XYZ file of C-alpha atoms in Angstrom:
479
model
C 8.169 -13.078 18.042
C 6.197 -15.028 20.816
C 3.216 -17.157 21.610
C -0.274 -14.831 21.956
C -1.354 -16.207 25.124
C 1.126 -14.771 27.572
C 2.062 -12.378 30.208
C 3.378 -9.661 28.393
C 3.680 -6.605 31.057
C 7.653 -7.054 31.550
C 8.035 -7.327 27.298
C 5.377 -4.040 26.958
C 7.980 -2.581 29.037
C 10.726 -3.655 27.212
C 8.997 -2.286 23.718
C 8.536 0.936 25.420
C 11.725 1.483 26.035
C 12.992 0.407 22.421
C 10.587 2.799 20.877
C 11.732 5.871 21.939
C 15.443 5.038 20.799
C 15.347 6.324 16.998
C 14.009 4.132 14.647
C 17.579 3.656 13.160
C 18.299 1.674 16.323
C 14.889 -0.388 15.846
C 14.385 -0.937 12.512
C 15.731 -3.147 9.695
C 19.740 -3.366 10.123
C 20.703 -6.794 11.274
C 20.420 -8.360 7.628
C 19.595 -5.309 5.026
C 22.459 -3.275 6.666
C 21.926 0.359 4.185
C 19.338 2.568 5.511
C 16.414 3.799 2.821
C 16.301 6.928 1.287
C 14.035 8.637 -1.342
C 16.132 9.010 -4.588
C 17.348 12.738 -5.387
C 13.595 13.407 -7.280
C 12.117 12.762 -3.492
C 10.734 9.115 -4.759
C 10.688 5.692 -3.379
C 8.763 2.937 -4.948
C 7.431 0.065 -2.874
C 6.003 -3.269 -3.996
C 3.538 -5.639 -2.251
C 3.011 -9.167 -2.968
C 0.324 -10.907 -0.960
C -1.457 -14.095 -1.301
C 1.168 -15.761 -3.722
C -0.203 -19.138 -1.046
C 1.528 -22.169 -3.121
C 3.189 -24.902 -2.397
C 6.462 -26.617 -2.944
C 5.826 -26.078 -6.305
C 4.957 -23.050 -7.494
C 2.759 -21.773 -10.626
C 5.107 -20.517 -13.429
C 2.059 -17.932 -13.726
C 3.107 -16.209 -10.410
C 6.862 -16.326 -10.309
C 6.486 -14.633 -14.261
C 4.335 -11.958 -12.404
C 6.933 -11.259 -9.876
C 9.613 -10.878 -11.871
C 7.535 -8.852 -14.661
C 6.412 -6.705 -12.029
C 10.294 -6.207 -10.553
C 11.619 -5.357 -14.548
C 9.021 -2.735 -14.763
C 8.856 -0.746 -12.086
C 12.303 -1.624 -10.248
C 10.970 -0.953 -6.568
C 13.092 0.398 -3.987
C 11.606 -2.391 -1.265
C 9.146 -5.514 -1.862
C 6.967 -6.373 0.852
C 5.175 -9.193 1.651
C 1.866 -9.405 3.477
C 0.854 -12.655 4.177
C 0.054 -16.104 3.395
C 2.655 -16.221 1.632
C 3.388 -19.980 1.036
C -0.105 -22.594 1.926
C -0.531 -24.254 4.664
C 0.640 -27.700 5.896
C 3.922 -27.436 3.973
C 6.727 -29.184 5.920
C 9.960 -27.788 6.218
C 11.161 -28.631 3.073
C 8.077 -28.295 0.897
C 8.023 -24.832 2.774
C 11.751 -23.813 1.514
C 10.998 -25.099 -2.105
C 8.473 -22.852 -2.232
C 10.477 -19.662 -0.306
C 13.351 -20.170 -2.598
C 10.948 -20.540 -5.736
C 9.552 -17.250 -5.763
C 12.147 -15.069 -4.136
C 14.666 -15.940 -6.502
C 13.368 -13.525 -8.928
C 13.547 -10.557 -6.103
C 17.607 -12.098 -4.947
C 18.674 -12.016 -8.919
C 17.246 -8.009 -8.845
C 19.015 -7.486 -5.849
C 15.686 -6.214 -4.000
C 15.322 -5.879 -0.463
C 12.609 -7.571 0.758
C 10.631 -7.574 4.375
C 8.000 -10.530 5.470
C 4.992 -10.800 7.643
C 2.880 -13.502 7.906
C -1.169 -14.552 6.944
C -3.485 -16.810 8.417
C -2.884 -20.161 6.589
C 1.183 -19.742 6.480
C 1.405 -21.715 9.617
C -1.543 -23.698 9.547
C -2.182 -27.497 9.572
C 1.459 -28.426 10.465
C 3.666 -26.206 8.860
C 6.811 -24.724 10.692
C 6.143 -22.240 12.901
C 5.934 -18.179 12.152
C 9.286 -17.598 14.278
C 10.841 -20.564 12.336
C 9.757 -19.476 8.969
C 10.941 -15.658 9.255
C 14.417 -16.710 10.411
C 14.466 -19.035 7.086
C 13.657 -15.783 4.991
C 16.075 -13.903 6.908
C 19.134 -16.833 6.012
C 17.549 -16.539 2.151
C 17.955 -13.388 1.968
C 21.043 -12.459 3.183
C 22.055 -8.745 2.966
C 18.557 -8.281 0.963
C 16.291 -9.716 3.596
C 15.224 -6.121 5.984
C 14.893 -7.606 9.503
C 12.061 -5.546 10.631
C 11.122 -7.868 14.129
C 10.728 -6.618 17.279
C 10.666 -9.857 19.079
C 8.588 -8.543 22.203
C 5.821 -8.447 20.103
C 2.665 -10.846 19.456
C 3.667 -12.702 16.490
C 6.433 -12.390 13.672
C 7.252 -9.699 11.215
C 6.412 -7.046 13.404
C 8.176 -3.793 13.274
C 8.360 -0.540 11.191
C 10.165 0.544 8.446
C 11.997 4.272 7.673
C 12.759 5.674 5.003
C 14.925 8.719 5.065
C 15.115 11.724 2.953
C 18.150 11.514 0.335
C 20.974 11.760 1.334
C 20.188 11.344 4.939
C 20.750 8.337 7.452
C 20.104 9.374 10.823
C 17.707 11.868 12.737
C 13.935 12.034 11.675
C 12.900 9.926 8.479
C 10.808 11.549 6.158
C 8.584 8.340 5.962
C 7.448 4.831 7.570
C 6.297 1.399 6.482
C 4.569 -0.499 8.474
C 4.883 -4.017 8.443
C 2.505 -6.213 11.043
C 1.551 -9.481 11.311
C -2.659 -9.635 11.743
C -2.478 -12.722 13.335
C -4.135 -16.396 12.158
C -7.404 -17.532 13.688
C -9.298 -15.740 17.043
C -9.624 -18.512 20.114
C -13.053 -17.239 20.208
C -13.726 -18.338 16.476
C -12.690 -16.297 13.335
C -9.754 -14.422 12.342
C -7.492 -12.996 14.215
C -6.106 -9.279 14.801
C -3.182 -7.211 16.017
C -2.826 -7.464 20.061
C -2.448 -4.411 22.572
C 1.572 -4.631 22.662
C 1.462 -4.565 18.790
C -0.966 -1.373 18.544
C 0.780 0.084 21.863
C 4.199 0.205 19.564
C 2.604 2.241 16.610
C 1.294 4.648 19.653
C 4.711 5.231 20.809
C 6.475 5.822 17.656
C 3.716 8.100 16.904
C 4.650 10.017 20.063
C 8.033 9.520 19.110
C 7.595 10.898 15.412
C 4.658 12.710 15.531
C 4.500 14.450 12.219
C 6.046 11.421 9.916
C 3.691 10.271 7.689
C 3.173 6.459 7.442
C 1.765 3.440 5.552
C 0.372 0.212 7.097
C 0.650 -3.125 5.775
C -0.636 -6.554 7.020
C -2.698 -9.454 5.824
C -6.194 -9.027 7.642
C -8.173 -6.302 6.748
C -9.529 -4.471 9.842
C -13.531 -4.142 10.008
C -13.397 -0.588 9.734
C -13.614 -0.931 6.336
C -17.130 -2.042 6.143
C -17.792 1.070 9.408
C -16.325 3.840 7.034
C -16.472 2.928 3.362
C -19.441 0.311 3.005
C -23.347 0.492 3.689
C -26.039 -2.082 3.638
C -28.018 0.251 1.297
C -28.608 -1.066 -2.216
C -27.303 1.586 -4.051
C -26.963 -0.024 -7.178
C -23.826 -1.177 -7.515
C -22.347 -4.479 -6.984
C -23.168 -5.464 -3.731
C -21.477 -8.995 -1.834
C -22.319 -11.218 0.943
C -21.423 -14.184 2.778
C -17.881 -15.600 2.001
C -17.531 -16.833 5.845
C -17.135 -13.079 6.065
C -18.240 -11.926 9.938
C -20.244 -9.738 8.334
C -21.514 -12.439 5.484
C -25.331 -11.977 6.619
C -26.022 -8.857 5.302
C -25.028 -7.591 1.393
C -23.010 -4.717 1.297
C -21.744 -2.392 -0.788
C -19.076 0.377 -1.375
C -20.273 4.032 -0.698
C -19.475 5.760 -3.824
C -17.579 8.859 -2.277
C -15.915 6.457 -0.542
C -14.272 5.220 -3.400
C -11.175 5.979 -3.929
C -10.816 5.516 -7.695
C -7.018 7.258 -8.723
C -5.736 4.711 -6.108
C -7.893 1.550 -7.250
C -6.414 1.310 -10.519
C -6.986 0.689 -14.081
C -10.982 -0.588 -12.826
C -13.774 1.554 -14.570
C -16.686 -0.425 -12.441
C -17.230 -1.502 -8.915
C -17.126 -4.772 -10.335
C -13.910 -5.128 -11.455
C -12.232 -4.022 -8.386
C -15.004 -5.519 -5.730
C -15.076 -9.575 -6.199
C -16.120 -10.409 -2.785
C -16.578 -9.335 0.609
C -14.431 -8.472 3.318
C -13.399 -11.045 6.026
C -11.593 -9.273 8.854
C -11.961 -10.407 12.836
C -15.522 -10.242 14.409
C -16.699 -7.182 15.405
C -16.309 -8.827 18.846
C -12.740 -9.883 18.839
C -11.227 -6.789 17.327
C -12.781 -4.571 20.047
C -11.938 -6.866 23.125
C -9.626 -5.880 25.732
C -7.118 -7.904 24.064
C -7.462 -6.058 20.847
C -7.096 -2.555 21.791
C -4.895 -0.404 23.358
C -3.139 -0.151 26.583
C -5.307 1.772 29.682
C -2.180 4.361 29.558
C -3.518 4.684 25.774
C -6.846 5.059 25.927
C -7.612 1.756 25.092
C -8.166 2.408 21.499
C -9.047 -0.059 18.740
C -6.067 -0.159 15.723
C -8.079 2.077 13.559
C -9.185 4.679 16.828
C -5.145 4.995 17.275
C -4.493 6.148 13.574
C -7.166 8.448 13.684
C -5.756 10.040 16.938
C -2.493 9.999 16.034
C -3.556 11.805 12.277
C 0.057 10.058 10.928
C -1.731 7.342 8.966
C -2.163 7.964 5.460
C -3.117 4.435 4.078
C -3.462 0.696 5.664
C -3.217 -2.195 2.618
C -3.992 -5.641 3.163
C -3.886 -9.014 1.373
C -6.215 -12.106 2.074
C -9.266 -11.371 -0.169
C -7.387 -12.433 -2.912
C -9.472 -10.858 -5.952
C -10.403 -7.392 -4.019
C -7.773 -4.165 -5.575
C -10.632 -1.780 -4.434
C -9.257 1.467 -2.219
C -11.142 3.949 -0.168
C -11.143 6.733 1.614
C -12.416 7.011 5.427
C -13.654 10.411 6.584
C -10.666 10.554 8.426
C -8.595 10.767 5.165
C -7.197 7.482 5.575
C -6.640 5.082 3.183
C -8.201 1.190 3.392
C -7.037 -0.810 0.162
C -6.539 -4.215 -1.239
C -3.586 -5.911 -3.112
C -4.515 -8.184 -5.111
C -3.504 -11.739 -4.597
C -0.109 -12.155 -6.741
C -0.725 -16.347 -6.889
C -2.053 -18.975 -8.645
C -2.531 -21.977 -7.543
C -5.161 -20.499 -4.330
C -8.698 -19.293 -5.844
C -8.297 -16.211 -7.821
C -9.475 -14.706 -10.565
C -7.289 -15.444 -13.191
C -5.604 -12.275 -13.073
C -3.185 -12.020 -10.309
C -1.440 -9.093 -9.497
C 0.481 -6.673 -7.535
C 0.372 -2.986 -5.957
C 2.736 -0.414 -6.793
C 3.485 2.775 -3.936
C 5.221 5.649 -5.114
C 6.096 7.719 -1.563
C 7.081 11.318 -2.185
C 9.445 12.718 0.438
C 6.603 15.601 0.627
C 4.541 12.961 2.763
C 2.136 12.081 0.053
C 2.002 8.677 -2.095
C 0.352 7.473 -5.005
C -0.701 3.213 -5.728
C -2.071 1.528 -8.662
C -3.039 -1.977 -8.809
C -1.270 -3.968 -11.628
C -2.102 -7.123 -13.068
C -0.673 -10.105 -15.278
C -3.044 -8.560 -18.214
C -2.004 -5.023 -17.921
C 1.745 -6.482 -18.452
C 1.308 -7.358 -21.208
C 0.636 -3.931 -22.288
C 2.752 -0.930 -23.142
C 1.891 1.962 -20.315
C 2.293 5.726 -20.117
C 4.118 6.348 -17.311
C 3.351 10.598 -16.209
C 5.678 13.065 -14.370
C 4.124 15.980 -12.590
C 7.864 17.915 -13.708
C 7.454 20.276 -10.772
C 3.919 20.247 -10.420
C 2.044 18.170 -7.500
C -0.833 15.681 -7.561
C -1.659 12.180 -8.752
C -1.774 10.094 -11.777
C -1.328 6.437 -11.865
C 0.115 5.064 -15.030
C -1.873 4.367 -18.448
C -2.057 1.087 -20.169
C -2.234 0.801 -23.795
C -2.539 -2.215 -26.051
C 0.867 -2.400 -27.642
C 1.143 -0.966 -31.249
C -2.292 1.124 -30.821
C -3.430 4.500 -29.675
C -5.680 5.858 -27.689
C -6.219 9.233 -25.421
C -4.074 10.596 -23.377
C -5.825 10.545 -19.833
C -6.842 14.399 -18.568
C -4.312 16.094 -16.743
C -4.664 16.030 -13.151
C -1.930 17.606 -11.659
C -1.593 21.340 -10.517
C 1.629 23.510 -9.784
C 0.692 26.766 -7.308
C 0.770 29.989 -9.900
C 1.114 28.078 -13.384
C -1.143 27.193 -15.847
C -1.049 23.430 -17.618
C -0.060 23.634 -21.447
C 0.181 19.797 -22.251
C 2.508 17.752 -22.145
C 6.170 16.871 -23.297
C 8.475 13.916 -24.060
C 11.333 14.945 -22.140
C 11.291 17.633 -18.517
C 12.609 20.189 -20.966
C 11.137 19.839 -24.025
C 8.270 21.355 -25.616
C 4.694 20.373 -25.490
C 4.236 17.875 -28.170
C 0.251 16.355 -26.786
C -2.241 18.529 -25.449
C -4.466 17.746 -22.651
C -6.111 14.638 -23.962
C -4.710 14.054 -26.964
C -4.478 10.927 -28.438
C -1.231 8.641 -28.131
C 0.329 6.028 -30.263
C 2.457 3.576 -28.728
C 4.567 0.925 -29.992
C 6.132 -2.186 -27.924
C 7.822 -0.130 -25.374
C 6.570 2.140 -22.222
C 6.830 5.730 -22.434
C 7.173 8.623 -20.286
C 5.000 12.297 -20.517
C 5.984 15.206 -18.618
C 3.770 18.353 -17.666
C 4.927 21.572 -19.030
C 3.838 24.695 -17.286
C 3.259 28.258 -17.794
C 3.585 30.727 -15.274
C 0.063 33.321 -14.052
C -0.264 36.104 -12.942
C -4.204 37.547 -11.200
C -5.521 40.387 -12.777
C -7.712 42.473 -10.339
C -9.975 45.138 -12.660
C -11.380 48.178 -11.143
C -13.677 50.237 -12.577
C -12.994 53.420 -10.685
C -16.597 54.538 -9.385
C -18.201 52.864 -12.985
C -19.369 49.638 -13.226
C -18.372 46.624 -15.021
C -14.771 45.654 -14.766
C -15.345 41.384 -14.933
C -12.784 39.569 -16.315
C -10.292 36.490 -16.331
C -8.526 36.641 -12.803
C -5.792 34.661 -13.789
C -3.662 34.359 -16.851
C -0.716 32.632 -18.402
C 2.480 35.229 -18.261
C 2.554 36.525 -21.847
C -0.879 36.265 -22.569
C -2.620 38.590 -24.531
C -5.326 41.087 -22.294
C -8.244 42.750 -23.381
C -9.738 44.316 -20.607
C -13.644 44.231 -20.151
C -15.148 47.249 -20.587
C -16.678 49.529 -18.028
C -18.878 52.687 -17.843
């Protein structure tokens, strides 16, 4: 943690160094001592919270969200991004308001890591450094001390998670968590600094082939390079919001979107509520704001794309935005949605859900107060691979099962089960009745087999290519 007008040569060097030790000897041990593993089904559940921006008293509304959102889907690791108390707090406003809405996450016994916003330090209010180490004494054994202190700002530092069973040697998975900084001294918001994108570079180098996520509270303006256009395409389109890039309306590209990762929206309107406000264009690709020379002085985003480890980046600070898409890169830029109150919102706060799978591929939904109040279909693949986020149903109603959208190599999809071994009691779409209480489906599978016809010197021959093992045959006929 340190000022971001410095010399920083002699602490670049020192990062360096630490980040080609193994991340067990940088990450998060000095509070939250275990390391983290995916469960023996290859899982691990993350939580964000961003934007929960109260004060020394905070609304009931949010602290019933968080500790909604912690009975339902029991994360393995809650992370938050960002303006997470308001500005000008003193230091005891500023603990009232730590201690208000952590206590549901210290009663679950949750670990927790913390990175900072734009308005957490503003106007007054302690300092970053001084306001991590207070989270870190809150937390105790729960708190993950994530900080690499050489770098610009606090709550800086990476995350691993380790396949089960293991604690040492390659993890099978990192979380990035970065602070984005507060306000540019050239006028608008801020962005990570060279030393901060020079660390993901070397544990890149370091762990080439470990898949990652990103979180921090500014969203980078890459979003608006690679997933937005100033093209009316008919859609819900935004503008201005002190955005830097409020002058001109845009709107989301439609293959862009990322829809299985945006959640329970049907419309761009639902998940798109206003525009973007990253750093200026400017700021983000200054000197300042890129990479080291030795690195190619690279811009954040350049530096995922060349390292190709990067699956998703998720932000906070546009509090009513849960949109996600897809860069032609393949790599995620998403929202979650602000989980307070008291700031402007919507009336719906919320929370993201990430489900890592030790294969090095995730799912996220969005999640809101509204859809808690609702029973949900939780699906399991049951030895088949792909994604489907969970289904919310009105309690004591019905409605249709959502289309299948997983796949298993050599097996057909029969429908679906109540239980991994059971038989299939729903086909593909059929409709569900739920009662007060969330349920879980689970794929059942037949095995195929390819059928190759030949019509030896005749001709016809066509048929089905692949069929379920046990399936009755009747070859086409040939002359």
């Amino acid at each position: 943690m340190k000022l971001k007008k410095r010399l920083f040569s002699l602490a670049l060097t020192i990062a360096m160094v630490l980040s080609i030790l193994p991340l067990s000897g940088i990450g998060a041990s000095a509070s939250y001592t275990a390391k983290f593993q995916f469960d023996a089904k290859g899982k691990f559940t993350v939580m964000q919270l961003a934007d929960i921006q109260d004060n020394q008293s905070v609304e009931p509304r949010a602290i019933a969200l968080i500790t909604n959102m912690i009975a339902r889907y029991n994360p393995d690791l809650i992370v938050f991004t960002g303006d997470n108390v308001t500005g000008g707090l003193n230091s005891s406003n500023f603990q009232s308001s730590v201690n208000q809405f952590t206590q549901p996450i210290i009663n679950a016994g949750i670990p927790f890591v913390v990175t900072f916003g734009n308005h957490d330090d503003e106007s007054g209010a302690p300092s970053k450094d001084t306001q991590y180490n207070y989270y870190k004494s809150r937390g105790g054994n729960l708190f993950v001390d994530h900080d690499i202190p050489t770098l610009t700002g606090a709550g800086n530092g990476v995350v691993p998670i380790y396949p089960n069973g293991q604690t040492t040697g390659d993890p099978a998975f990192q979380v990035y968590v970065m602070d984005s900084g507060s306000y540019a001294s050239s006028g608008g918001y801020d962005c990570p600094y060279t030393d901060q994108i020079d660390y993901y570079i070397q544990n890149s180098q370091a762990y080439p082939t470990v898949p990652s996520l990103w979180f921090m509270h500014i969203i980078i303006p890459d979003v608006f390079y690679e997933t937005m256009t100033t093209t009316n395409n008919g859609t819900t389109g935004r503008s201005g919001n002190g955005s830097a890039f409020g002058s001109s309306t845009y709107y989301l590209q439609a293959d862009k979107i990322n829809w299985a990762k945006s959640g329970q929206a049907t419309t761009i309107a639902e998940m798109y509520k206003e525009l973007p406000c990253p750093a200026k264009p400017a700021t983000y690709t200054s000197t300042a704001h890129k990479s080291s020379p030795t690195y190619g002085s690279k811009t954040l985003y350049e530096s995922w794309v060349a390292y190709g480890n990067m699956l998703g980046s998720y932000y906070g600070h546009d509090h009513q935005n849960s949109f996600v898409t897809t860069t032609q890169h393949g790599i995620d830029i998403g929202f979650g949605k602000s989980a307070g109150k008291s700031s402007y919102n919507d009336n719906n706060p919320g929370a993201r859900i990430y489900e890592l799978d030790v294969n090095g591929t995730y799912s996220t939904h969005n999640v809101t107060e509204s859809d808690l109040t609702k029973a949900q279909i939780f699906f399991d693949a049951n030895g088949g691979t792909g994604e489907m986020i969970p289904q919310f149903i009105t309690k004591s109603s019905s409605a249709n099962i959502k289309a299948n959208a997983y796949t298993k190599t050599s097996s057909t999809f029969l429908g679906w089960a109540t239980s991994p071994t059971g038989n299939v009691v729903y086909a593909n779409g059929a409709n569900y009745s739920i009662g007060s209480v969330d349920a879980t489906l689970y794929a059942k599978w037949t095995a195929t087999s390819n059928i190759t016809f030949n019509a030896g010197g005749g001709t016809g021959g066509t048929g089905p290519t692949t069929m379920a093992v046990g399936a009755a045959l009747t070859a086409p006929a040939v002359t």
